[in-house]
Short mmCIF file of C-alpha atoms in Angstrom, two decimals:
data_model
loop_
_atom_site.label_atom_id
_atom_site.label_comp_id
_atom_site.label_asym_id
_atom_site.label_seq_id
_atom_site.Cartn_x
_atom_site.Cartn_y
_atom_site.Cartn_z
CA MET A 1 0.00 0.00 0.00
CA ASP A 2 1.35 3.41 -0.95
CA ARG A 3 0.22 6.66 0.61
CA PRO A 4 -2.36 8.06 0.35
CA ASP A 5 -4.04 4.77 -0.60
CA LEU A 6 -5.86 2.85 2.12
CA SER A 7 -5.88 -0.87 2.78
CA TRP A 8 -9.43 -1.15 1.37
CA THR A 9 -9.00 1.19 -1.62
CA ARG A 10 -5.83 0.08 -3.42
CA THR A 11 -2.99 -2.23 -2.42
CA ARG A 12 -0.28 -4.28 -4.10
CA LEU A 13 0.52 -7.97 -3.83
CA MET A 14 4.28 -8.56 -3.75
CA HIS A 15 6.06 -11.85 -4.51
CA ALA A 16 9.74 -12.64 -3.89
CA GLN A 17 12.18 -15.53 -3.76
CA LEU A 18 13.58 -16.33 -0.34
CA ALA A 19 17.14 -17.70 -0.46
CA ASP A 20 18.66 -20.18 2.00
CA ASP A 21 20.70 -17.41 3.63
CA GLY A 22 17.52 -15.39 4.26
CA SER A 23 18.08 -12.86 1.51
CA VAL A 24 15.24 -11.77 -0.76
CA ALA A 25 15.47 -11.74 -4.54
CA ALA A 26 13.27 -11.44 -7.63
CA VAL A 27 10.82 -9.08 -5.94
CA GLN A 28 7.87 -8.33 -8.17
CA SER A 29 4.34 -7.02 -7.97
CA VAL A 30 1.83 -9.64 -9.15
CA GLY A 31 -1.35 -7.69 -8.51
CA GLY A 32 -2.67 -4.35 -7.44
CA ALA A 33 -3.81 -2.09 -10.27
CA ASP A 34 -7.16 -0.59 -9.26
CA GLU A 35 -7.98 -3.15 -6.59
CA ALA A 36 -7.59 -3.88 -2.91
CA LEU A 37 -6.02 -7.19 -1.95
CA GLN A 38 -5.84 -8.93 1.40
CA GLN A 39 -5.12 -12.23 3.12
CA PRO A 40 -2.56 -13.79 0.73
CA ARG A 41 -2.20 -17.56 1.13
CA PHE A 42 -0.27 -20.38 -0.54
CA ASP A 43 -2.46 -23.36 -1.34
CA ARG A 44 -1.35 -26.96 -0.84
CA ALA A 45 0.21 -26.96 -4.31
CA GLY A 46 2.32 -23.92 -3.45
CA GLN A 47 0.37 -21.51 -5.64
CA LEU A 48 -0.21 -17.98 -4.45
CA CYS A 49 -3.84 -17.03 -3.74
CA CYS A 50 -5.33 -13.84 -2.39
CA LEU A 51 -8.63 -12.05 -1.88
CA SER A 52 -9.12 -9.33 -4.50
CA ASP A 53 -12.03 -6.99 -5.16
CA ARG A 54 -11.19 -6.45 -8.84
CA SER A 55 -14.47 -8.17 -9.73
CA GLY A 56 -16.44 -5.90 -7.41
CA TYR A 57 -16.26 -8.13 -4.32
CA TRP A 58 -13.48 -9.57 -2.18
CA VAL A 59 -13.26 -13.13 -3.52
CA PRO A 60 -10.30 -15.55 -3.79
CA TRP A 61 -8.03 -15.36 -6.84
CA ARG A 62 -5.08 -17.52 -7.82
CA PHE A 63 -1.97 -15.77 -9.15
CA SER A 64 0.31 -17.83 -11.38
CA ALA A 65 2.63 -17.41 -14.35
CA ASP A 66 -0.43 -17.60 -16.60
CA GLY A 67 -1.99 -14.61 -14.87
CA PRO A 68 -4.65 -14.19 -12.19
CA ARG A 69 -7.69 -16.46 -12.18
CA LYS A 70 -10.78 -16.04 -10.05
CA LEU A 71 -11.62 -19.10 -7.99
CA PRO A 72 -15.22 -20.33 -7.66
CA ALA A 73 -17.01 -18.17 -5.14
CA ILE A 74 -20.29 -16.36 -4.65
CA ALA A 75 -20.26 -12.72 -5.74
CA ALA A 76 -20.08 -11.34 -2.22
CA ASP A 77 -17.45 -9.91 0.10
CA HIS A 78 -15.44 -12.70 1.71
CA ALA A 79 -13.83 -10.33 4.20
CA PRO A 80 -14.47 -7.01 5.94
CA ALA A 81 -12.20 -4.00 5.52
CA PRO A 82 -8.70 -4.93 6.76
CA TRP A 83 -8.21 -2.49 9.61
CA GLN A 84 -5.75 -4.89 11.27
CA GLN A 85 -3.37 -7.52 9.99
CA GLY A 86 -3.90 -11.19 10.66
CA SER A 87 -7.51 -11.64 9.54
CA ASN A 88 -8.53 -15.14 8.50
CA THR A 89 -11.88 -15.29 6.72
CA TRP A 90 -10.83 -17.91 4.17
CA LEU A 91 -8.37 -20.84 4.03
CA PRO A 92 -6.99 -23.16 1.34
CA LEU A 93 -7.43 -26.78 2.47
CA GLU A 94 -6.41 -30.20 1.19
CA ASP A 95 -7.44 -31.63 -2.20
CA GLY A 96 -8.45 -28.30 -3.71
CA TRP A 97 -11.00 -27.39 -1.04
CA MET A 98 -11.34 -23.95 0.49
CA ALA A 99 -13.02 -22.80 3.71
CA LEU A 100 -14.85 -19.58 2.93
CA SER A 101 -16.90 -17.12 4.93
CA TRP A 102 -18.77 -14.29 3.25
CA SER A 103 -21.54 -11.77 3.73
CA GLU A 104 -24.83 -11.61 1.82
CA ALA A 105 -27.31 -8.85 2.66
CA GLY A 106 -25.32 -8.34 5.85
CA TYR A 107 -25.65 -11.95 7.02
CA GLY A 108 -22.54 -14.10 7.30
CA HIS A 109 -22.23 -17.59 5.80
CA LEU A 110 -19.63 -20.36 6.08
CA ALA A 111 -18.96 -23.17 3.61
CA LEU A 112 -16.43 -25.52 2.10
CA ARG A 113 -16.04 -24.97 -1.65
CA HIS A 114 -13.93 -26.87 -4.17
CA SER A 115 -11.61 -24.67 -6.19
CA VAL A 116 -12.15 -26.68 -9.41
CA SER A 117 -15.61 -28.27 -9.34
CA ALA A 118 -17.20 -25.43 -7.29
CA GLU A 119 -18.97 -28.04 -5.13
CA GLU A 120 -20.24 -26.40 -1.94
CA ARG A 121 -21.02 -27.67 1.57
CA ARG A 122 -22.70 -25.13 3.84
CA LEU A 123 -21.72 -25.18 7.51
CA ALA A 124 -22.93 -23.76 10.86
CA HIS A 125 -26.31 -22.58 9.58
CA ALA A 126 -27.39 -21.09 12.91
CA TYR A 127 -24.55 -18.56 12.96
CA SER A 128 -24.38 -15.26 11.12
CA ARG A 129 -20.79 -14.09 11.52
CA PHE A 130 -17.48 -15.97 11.25
CA ARG A 131 -13.96 -14.81 12.06
CA HIS A 132 -10.45 -16.19 12.56
CA LEU A 133 -10.73 -19.43 10.58
CA CYS A 134 -8.07 -22.08 11.11
CA SER A 135 -7.78 -25.83 10.54
CA ASP A 136 -5.80 -28.79 11.82
CA GLY A 137 -6.61 -30.86 8.73
CA LYS A 138 -9.48 -32.71 10.41
CA ALA A 139 -11.65 -29.88 11.67
CA LEU A 140 -12.30 -26.24 10.97
CA TYR A 141 -12.17 -23.83 13.88
CA CYS A 142 -13.50 -20.29 14.04
CA ILE A 143 -15.11 -17.65 16.20
CA GLY A 144 -18.80 -17.57 15.35
CA ALA A 145 -21.65 -15.34 16.45
CA SER A 146 -25.41 -15.45 16.03
CA PRO A 147 -28.49 -13.40 16.97
CA SER A 148 -28.53 -15.24 20.31
CA CYS A 149 -24.76 -15.55 20.91
CA THR A 150 -22.21 -12.74 21.08
CA ALA A 151 -19.23 -15.01 20.31
CA ALA A 152 -18.35 -18.69 20.51
CA ILE A 153 -15.39 -20.86 19.55
CA LEU A 154 -16.64 -23.46 17.09
CA ARG A 155 -15.16 -26.78 15.94
CA ILE A 156 -16.61 -28.16 12.70
CA GLU A 157 -15.64 -31.59 11.40
CA LEU A 158 -14.49 -31.29 7.78
CA ALA A 159 -15.74 -34.75 6.85
CA THR A 160 -19.23 -34.55 8.34
CA GLY A 161 -19.90 -30.90 9.12
CA GLU A 162 -20.70 -31.81 12.73
CA LEU A 163 -20.49 -28.69 14.91
CA THR A 164 -19.27 -28.49 18.48
CA ARG A 165 -19.31 -25.32 20.51
CA LEU A 166 -16.10 -25.33 22.55
CA LEU A 167 -16.68 -22.06 24.37
CA GLY A 168 -19.43 -19.47 24.52
CA GLU A 169 -23.01 -19.28 25.71
CA ASP A 170 -26.33 -18.04 24.40
CA SER A 171 -28.01 -14.95 25.74
CA ALA A 172 -29.46 -15.19 29.23
CA LEU A 173 -32.63 -13.56 27.92
CA ASP A 174 -35.68 -15.73 27.37
CA ALA A 175 -36.75 -16.22 23.78
CA ALA A 176 -39.78 -13.98 24.41
CA ASP A 177 -37.47 -11.15 25.47
CA LEU A 178 -34.77 -11.49 22.81
CA SER A 179 -35.12 -9.08 19.90
CA ARG A 180 -33.79 -10.65 16.71
CA PRO A 181 -32.48 -8.69 13.72
CA GLU A 182 -34.70 -8.21 10.70
CA ARG A 183 -33.13 -7.26 7.40
CA LEU A 184 -33.59 -3.58 6.58
CA LEU A 185 -33.36 -2.67 2.89
CA TYR A 186 -34.64 0.71 1.78
CA LEU A 187 -34.13 3.44 -0.82
CA SER A 188 -32.05 6.48 0.02
CA ALA A 189 -31.06 9.60 -1.89
CA GLY A 190 -30.72 9.18 -5.63
CA GLY A 191 -32.73 5.96 -5.54
CA GLU A 192 -29.76 4.02 -4.18
CA SER A 193 -30.28 1.16 -1.75
CA ALA A 194 -29.10 1.25 1.85
CA HIS A 195 -28.89 -1.58 4.35
CA GLY A 196 -29.25 -2.26 8.03
CA PHE A 197 -31.06 -4.32 10.65
CA PHE A 198 -34.28 -3.56 12.49
CA TYR A 199 -34.85 -4.78 16.06
CA PRO A 200 -38.41 -4.51 17.37
CA PRO A 201 -38.98 -3.93 21.10
CA ARG A 202 -39.29 -7.17 23.05
CA ASN A 203 -40.29 -7.56 26.68
CA HIS A 204 -42.87 -10.10 27.76
CA ALA A 205 -43.80 -7.96 30.80
CA GLN A 206 -44.72 -4.95 28.68
CA GLN A 207 -47.25 -4.33 25.95
CA LEU A 208 -47.14 -1.55 23.37
CA ASP A 209 -50.42 -0.03 22.23
CA GLN A 210 -48.81 2.22 19.61
CA PRO A 211 -45.72 2.31 17.36
CA PRO A 212 -42.57 2.43 19.48
CA PRO A 213 -39.91 5.12 19.63
CA LEU A 214 -36.87 4.49 17.44
CA LEU A 215 -33.21 4.60 18.39
CA ILE A 216 -30.78 4.64 15.47
CA PHE A 217 -27.31 3.12 15.89
CA THR A 218 -24.57 4.50 13.63
CA HIS A 219 -21.46 2.31 13.61
CA GLY A 220 -17.93 3.63 13.78
CA GLY A 221 -15.18 3.35 11.22
CA PRO A 222 -16.83 4.65 9.16
CA THR A 223 -15.54 1.99 6.73
CA SER A 224 -16.85 -0.77 8.93
CA ALA A 225 -20.17 -2.52 9.51
CA CYS A 226 -22.73 -3.73 12.01
CA TYR A 227 -23.64 -7.42 12.13
CA PRO A 228 -26.79 -9.45 12.88
CA VAL A 229 -25.42 -10.92 16.08
CA LEU A 230 -26.28 -10.58 19.73
CA ASP A 231 -25.41 -7.08 20.89
CA ASN A 232 -26.43 -6.44 24.48
CA ARG A 233 -26.32 -2.71 23.87
CA ILE A 234 -29.22 -3.16 21.45
CA GLN A 235 -31.08 -5.51 23.80
CA PHE A 236 -30.69 -2.88 26.52
CA TRP A 237 -32.98 -0.59 24.50
CA THR A 238 -35.40 -3.13 23.03
CA GLN A 239 -36.03 -4.38 26.57
CA ARG A 240 -37.12 -0.86 27.45
CA GLY A 241 -39.66 -0.40 24.68
CA PHE A 242 -37.49 1.06 21.92
CA ALA A 243 -37.13 -0.20 18.39
CA VAL A 244 -33.54 -0.06 17.15
CA ALA A 245 -32.30 0.47 13.60
CA ASP A 246 -28.66 -0.63 13.29
CA LEU A 247 -27.57 0.90 9.99
CA ASN A 248 -25.02 -0.17 7.40
CA TYR A 249 -25.14 3.13 5.57
CA ARG A 250 -23.53 3.47 2.16
CA GLY A 251 -19.79 3.27 2.70
CA SER A 252 -20.07 0.26 5.02
CA THR A 253 -18.22 -2.95 4.28
CA GLY A 254 -19.73 -6.29 3.30
CA PHE A 255 -21.72 -5.09 0.29
CA GLY A 256 -19.05 -4.87 -2.41
CA ARG A 257 -16.46 -2.36 -3.53
CA ALA A 258 -18.86 0.14 -5.11
CA TYR A 259 -20.97 0.35 -1.95
CA ARG A 260 -17.85 0.64 0.21
CA GLN A 261 -16.47 3.49 -1.92
CA ARG A 262 -19.63 5.60 -1.64
CA LEU A 263 -18.18 7.54 1.29
CA GLN A 264 -15.23 8.77 -0.75
CA GLY A 265 -15.52 12.53 -0.52
CA ASN A 266 -19.01 12.14 0.95
CA TRP A 267 -18.55 11.52 4.68
CA GLY A 268 -21.15 13.53 6.52
CA VAL A 269 -23.41 13.55 3.46
CA THR A 270 -24.13 10.03 2.15
CA ASP A 271 -24.26 8.43 5.59
CA VAL A 272 -26.57 11.19 6.84
CA GLU A 273 -28.87 10.75 3.85
CA ASP A 274 -29.20 7.08 4.76
CA VAL A 275 -30.00 7.89 8.39
CA LEU A 276 -32.81 10.27 7.43
CA ALA A 277 -34.10 7.89 4.75
CA ALA A 278 -34.27 5.07 7.31
CA VAL A 279 -36.42 7.21 9.59
CA ASP A 280 -38.75 8.04 6.69
CA TYR A 281 -38.98 4.43 5.57
CA LEU A 282 -39.73 2.97 8.99
CA GLY A 283 -42.27 5.71 9.66
CA GLN A 284 -44.05 5.04 6.37
CA GLN A 285 -44.13 1.34 7.21
CA GLY A 286 -45.78 2.08 10.55
CA ARG A 287 -42.96 0.33 12.43
CA ILE A 288 -42.02 3.33 14.58
CA ASN A 289 -43.34 6.62 15.90
CA PRO A 290 -41.65 9.25 13.70
CA ALA A 291 -42.20 11.89 16.38
CA GLN A 292 -40.03 9.95 18.84
CA VAL A 293 -36.78 9.26 17.04
CA PHE A 294 -33.41 9.19 18.76
CA ILE A 295 -29.89 8.57 17.48
CA ARG A 296 -26.57 7.54 18.99
CA GLY A 297 -23.07 6.74 17.79
CA SER A 298 -19.47 6.62 18.95
CA SER A 299 -16.26 7.85 17.33
CA ALA A 300 -16.99 8.07 13.58
CA GLY A 301 -20.56 7.01 14.36
CA GLY A 302 -20.75 9.99 16.70
CA TYR A 303 -19.76 12.21 13.78
CA THR A 304 -22.59 10.78 11.66
CA THR A 305 -24.92 11.31 14.62
CA LEU A 306 -23.96 14.97 15.00
CA CYS A 307 -24.10 15.62 11.25
CA SER A 308 -27.58 14.06 11.21
CA LEU A 309 -28.67 16.57 13.82
CA VAL A 310 -27.40 19.39 11.61
CA ALA A 311 -29.09 18.12 8.45
CA GLY A 312 -32.23 16.79 10.11
CA ALA A 313 -33.18 19.73 12.29
CA GLY A 314 -36.27 18.83 14.28
CA ARG A 315 -36.22 15.16 13.24
CA PHE A 316 -34.72 13.82 16.46
CA ARG A 317 -35.93 14.11 20.04
CA ALA A 318 -32.47 13.56 21.54
CA ALA A 319 -29.06 12.17 20.66
CA ALA A 320 -26.01 10.57 22.27
CA SER A 321 -22.50 11.12 20.93
CA LEU A 322 -19.91 8.96 22.63
CA TYR A 323 -16.46 10.42 21.97
CA GLY A 324 -17.76 11.43 18.54
CA VAL A 325 -15.72 13.47 16.08
CA SER A 326 -16.96 17.05 16.22
CA ASP A 327 -14.33 18.73 14.03
CA PRO A 328 -12.61 16.57 11.37
CA LEU A 329 -10.02 19.25 10.58
CA GLN A 330 -8.88 19.43 14.20
CA LEU A 331 -8.71 15.65 14.33
CA ARG A 332 -6.68 15.60 11.12
CA ALA A 333 -4.19 18.02 12.64
CA VAL A 334 -3.37 15.85 15.66
CA THR A 335 -3.81 12.27 14.45
CA HIS A 336 -1.39 9.85 12.77
CA LYS A 337 -0.70 9.87 9.03
CA PHE A 338 -2.92 6.89 8.20
CA GLU A 339 -6.02 8.51 9.70
CA ALA A 340 -5.08 11.88 8.21
CA ASP A 341 -5.00 10.29 4.74
CA TYR A 342 -8.28 8.57 5.57
CA ILE A 343 -9.96 11.88 6.45
CA ASP A 344 -8.71 13.35 3.15
CA TRP A 345 -10.28 10.40 1.35
CA LEU A 346 -13.54 10.78 3.25
CA ILE A 347 -13.93 14.55 2.91
CA GLY A 348 -11.28 16.05 0.63
CA ASP A 349 -7.96 17.88 0.63
CA PRO A 350 -8.23 20.68 3.21
CA ASP A 351 -5.80 22.80 1.20
CA THR A 352 -7.89 22.75 -1.98
CA GLN A 353 -11.35 22.17 -0.47
CA PRO A 354 -11.34 24.02 2.87
CA GLU A 355 -15.03 24.89 2.56
CA ARG A 356 -15.96 21.22 2.92
CA TYR A 357 -14.41 21.06 6.36
CA VAL A 358 -16.48 24.02 7.49
CA GLU A 359 -19.70 22.69 5.95
CA ARG A 360 -19.19 19.25 7.49
CA SER A 361 -17.95 20.27 10.89
CA PRO A 362 -20.69 19.75 13.51
CA LEU A 363 -18.72 22.14 15.73
CA ALA A 364 -18.80 24.88 13.09
CA GLN A 365 -22.51 24.19 12.50
CA ALA A 366 -23.43 23.90 16.19
CA ASP A 367 -25.93 26.77 15.99
CA ARG A 368 -28.06 24.64 13.62
CA ILE A 369 -28.46 21.81 16.10
CA ARG A 370 -31.76 22.17 17.97
CA THR A 371 -31.70 18.72 19.57
CA PRO A 372 -30.67 17.82 23.13
CA VAL A 373 -27.41 15.92 23.02
CA ILE A 374 -25.63 13.91 25.66
CA SER A 375 -21.94 13.55 24.93
CA SER A 376 -19.14 11.62 26.55
CA ARG A 377 -15.43 12.02 26.26
CA ALA A 378 -14.52 8.85 28.17
CA CYS A 379 -11.15 8.72 26.50
CA ALA A 380 -7.78 9.69 27.90
CA THR A 381 -5.97 10.13 24.59
CA ARG A 382 -4.97 13.71 23.90
CA TRP A 383 -6.09 13.84 20.26
CA CYS A 384 -9.52 12.46 21.17
CA CYS A 385 -10.13 15.00 23.91
CA ARG A 386 -8.72 17.90 21.93
CA ALA A 387 -10.69 17.28 18.74
CA ARG A 388 -13.87 15.86 20.20
CA PRO A 389 -16.67 16.60 22.65
CA ASN A 390 -14.99 18.88 25.17
CA ARG A 391 -14.73 21.55 22.45
CA TRP A 392 -18.52 21.74 22.31
CA SER A 393 -19.18 23.40 25.64
CA PRO A 394 -18.34 27.02 24.69
CA ARG A 395 -20.53 26.81 21.58
CA TRP A 396 -23.48 25.23 23.37
CA THR A 397 -23.75 27.71 26.22
CA THR A 398 -25.41 30.27 23.95
CA THR A 399 -27.85 27.87 22.28
CA ALA A 400 -31.11 26.58 23.75
CA TYR A 401 -31.81 22.93 24.49
CA ARG A 402 -28.20 21.83 24.64
CA CYS A 403 -26.80 19.16 26.87
CA THR A 404 -23.29 17.98 27.61
CA ALA A 405 -22.14 15.01 29.60
CA SER A 406 -18.56 14.51 30.68
CA PRO A 407 -17.33 11.68 32.86
CA SER A 408 -13.95 12.27 34.43
CA PRO A 409 -11.45 13.23 31.69
CA THR A 410 -8.91 10.94 33.34
CA SER A 411 -11.05 7.91 32.53
CA ALA A 412 -9.77 5.32 30.11
CA THR A 413 -11.86 4.33 27.09
CA ALA A 414 -15.35 3.48 28.34
CA SER A 415 -15.53 0.16 26.53
CA ALA A 416 -12.41 -0.97 28.40
CA ARG A 417 -13.89 -0.24 31.81
CA PRO A 418 -17.11 -2.16 32.54
CA ARG A 419 -18.02 0.04 35.49
CA ILE A 420 -17.70 3.21 33.44
CA SER A 421 -19.50 1.60 30.53
CA ARG A 422 -22.47 0.59 32.71
CA ARG A 423 -22.65 4.06 34.18
CA CYS A 424 -22.52 5.56 30.70
CA TRP A 425 -25.42 3.43 29.48
CA LYS A 426 -27.56 4.11 32.54
CA ARG A 427 -27.10 7.84 32.19
CA SER A 428 -27.78 7.70 28.49
CA TRP A 429 -31.02 5.88 29.32
CA ARG A 430 -32.01 8.50 31.89
CA PHE A 431 -31.36 11.19 29.33
CA ILE A 432 -33.03 9.67 26.28
CA ARG A 433 -36.14 8.40 28.06
CA ARG A 434 -36.98 12.01 28.90
CA GLY A 435 -37.47 12.66 25.21
CA CYS A 436 -40.24 10.06 25.00
CA ASN A 437 -42.60 12.44 26.83
CA PRO A 438 -44.00 9.76 27.71
CA VAL A 439 -43.91 6.78 25.34
CA SER A 440 -46.99 4.87 26.43
CA SER A 441 -49.15 4.56 29.52
CA ASN A 442 -48.87 0.78 29.22
CA LEU A 443 -45.09 0.77 29.54
CA ASN A 444 -44.89 0.68 33.30
CA GLY A 445 -42.18 -1.84 33.95
CA PRO A 446 -38.97 -0.86 35.71
CA PRO A 447 -37.43 1.55 35.06
CA PRO A 448 -40.55 3.77 34.72
CA TYR A 449 -41.46 5.15 31.31
CA SER A 450 -43.88 7.89 32.43
CA VAL A 451 -41.29 10.66 32.55
CA THR A 452 -42.14 14.34 32.17
CA HIS A 453 -39.79 16.99 30.78
CA ALA A 454 -36.51 17.27 32.59
CA GLN A 455 -36.03 20.53 34.42
CA ALA A 456 -33.13 22.73 33.44
CA GLY A 457 -30.00 22.13 35.42
CA ILE A 458 -30.80 18.69 36.87
CA GLN A 459 -27.50 17.17 37.93
CA PHE A 460 -26.43 13.53 37.61
CA GLY A 461 -22.94 13.54 39.07
CA ARG A 462 -20.73 15.23 36.48
CA TRP A 463 -23.46 15.00 33.83
CA ARG A 464 -25.62 18.06 33.26
CA ILE A 465 -29.04 17.51 31.70
CA ALA A 466 -30.54 20.38 29.76
CA GLU A 467 -34.25 21.02 29.35
CA PHE A 468 -36.07 19.30 26.48
CA PRO A 469 -38.15 21.32 24.02
CA PRO A 470 -41.92 20.80 23.93
CA SER A 471 -43.22 17.63 22.32
CA GLN A 472 -43.22 17.71 18.53
CA GLU A 473 -46.22 15.41 18.26
#
């Protein structure tokens, strides 16, 4: 990979001869024109194979003296974006077989496929995500996840397909209380399709007599994805009467190269269009109450959340930004070169297109946000704190209906500290439930849903809760 290319935009596959004394000779590039390559492997015959997206999806190719040849595979991404080295989502096996995992419509699949005959044997049907494949020649091992299981170590016999779960448990929730993902496919701006998952509220002790409020999850990255697997953060909200839309906005991985590239130069635009289109679609379907829509995201997802508040003025009752990016230009100035190149790819060159950084800076557009926001800077890194939520406070003091929330700035990342994470979620719940105003008289299970407007200046430790505007119903 050469700067300013990224590991999911354009890379090169290098091949060299390794001498007995450890020296390297005959170095040559065997792939990498306008493609991204990852996970090179030598098959049992010693031939070089690699995942390439030159056909539009990350699928296995074989590189030989006769040139590259695509191996039999479904036209789907067989890997996510390679943010870290060492991923294993496919493996060459004995006798021309391959172990492959891939994503279709956001759902993961696992199979054995023959590299010549294309014969296929599907495996582990109950699981919807597969990572870190490895084999001892007799069995295939991987980390799998499903809508009822966050993660499990699986052993699958190659000869019979028999599956054994070596480690990992299903959710402790009863089946009646477990909200399962439903595929979300809808049209966004320009008639383009966008993807995600919809989780209806589930709690056997509560009954809804009207469409539920909606909480939108925007994943980080942003060149990443959400998956249809057990996420207790989502169950936290569906247990409390909320529907959740977990979005794979355009620019997410797992839907091919063209879909992944849609954020190039469009971060803060395309993803926001998909957020607003999801609200419209679910409202038209009668699945949610469009007057009670909330949104949350962390890091890059926090940026999408804040940009959605700018573009969708009046569309959201409240929002949560967890260490979200509030000023991309400030972040670019203090971060490492890889992320700086990434921001240029997502937005543009700040030297030639400075106006974009003003237009797409939630901090610069703070006066346009009319939605209560709870924000957290539970991160001790200097660049995070300098470029992110703590810069909001001076701008928000002059604008009505603002809210900031700041745990101790000496805290480590919230996700790394369970106690801080639990506190963060409880306070987010206290904050967001006030925007329901109230949701339904029938939702009376603990904690209570019948909550009136918060009064200005209510204190929750270091978190300050601002007053909500009148109901928009």
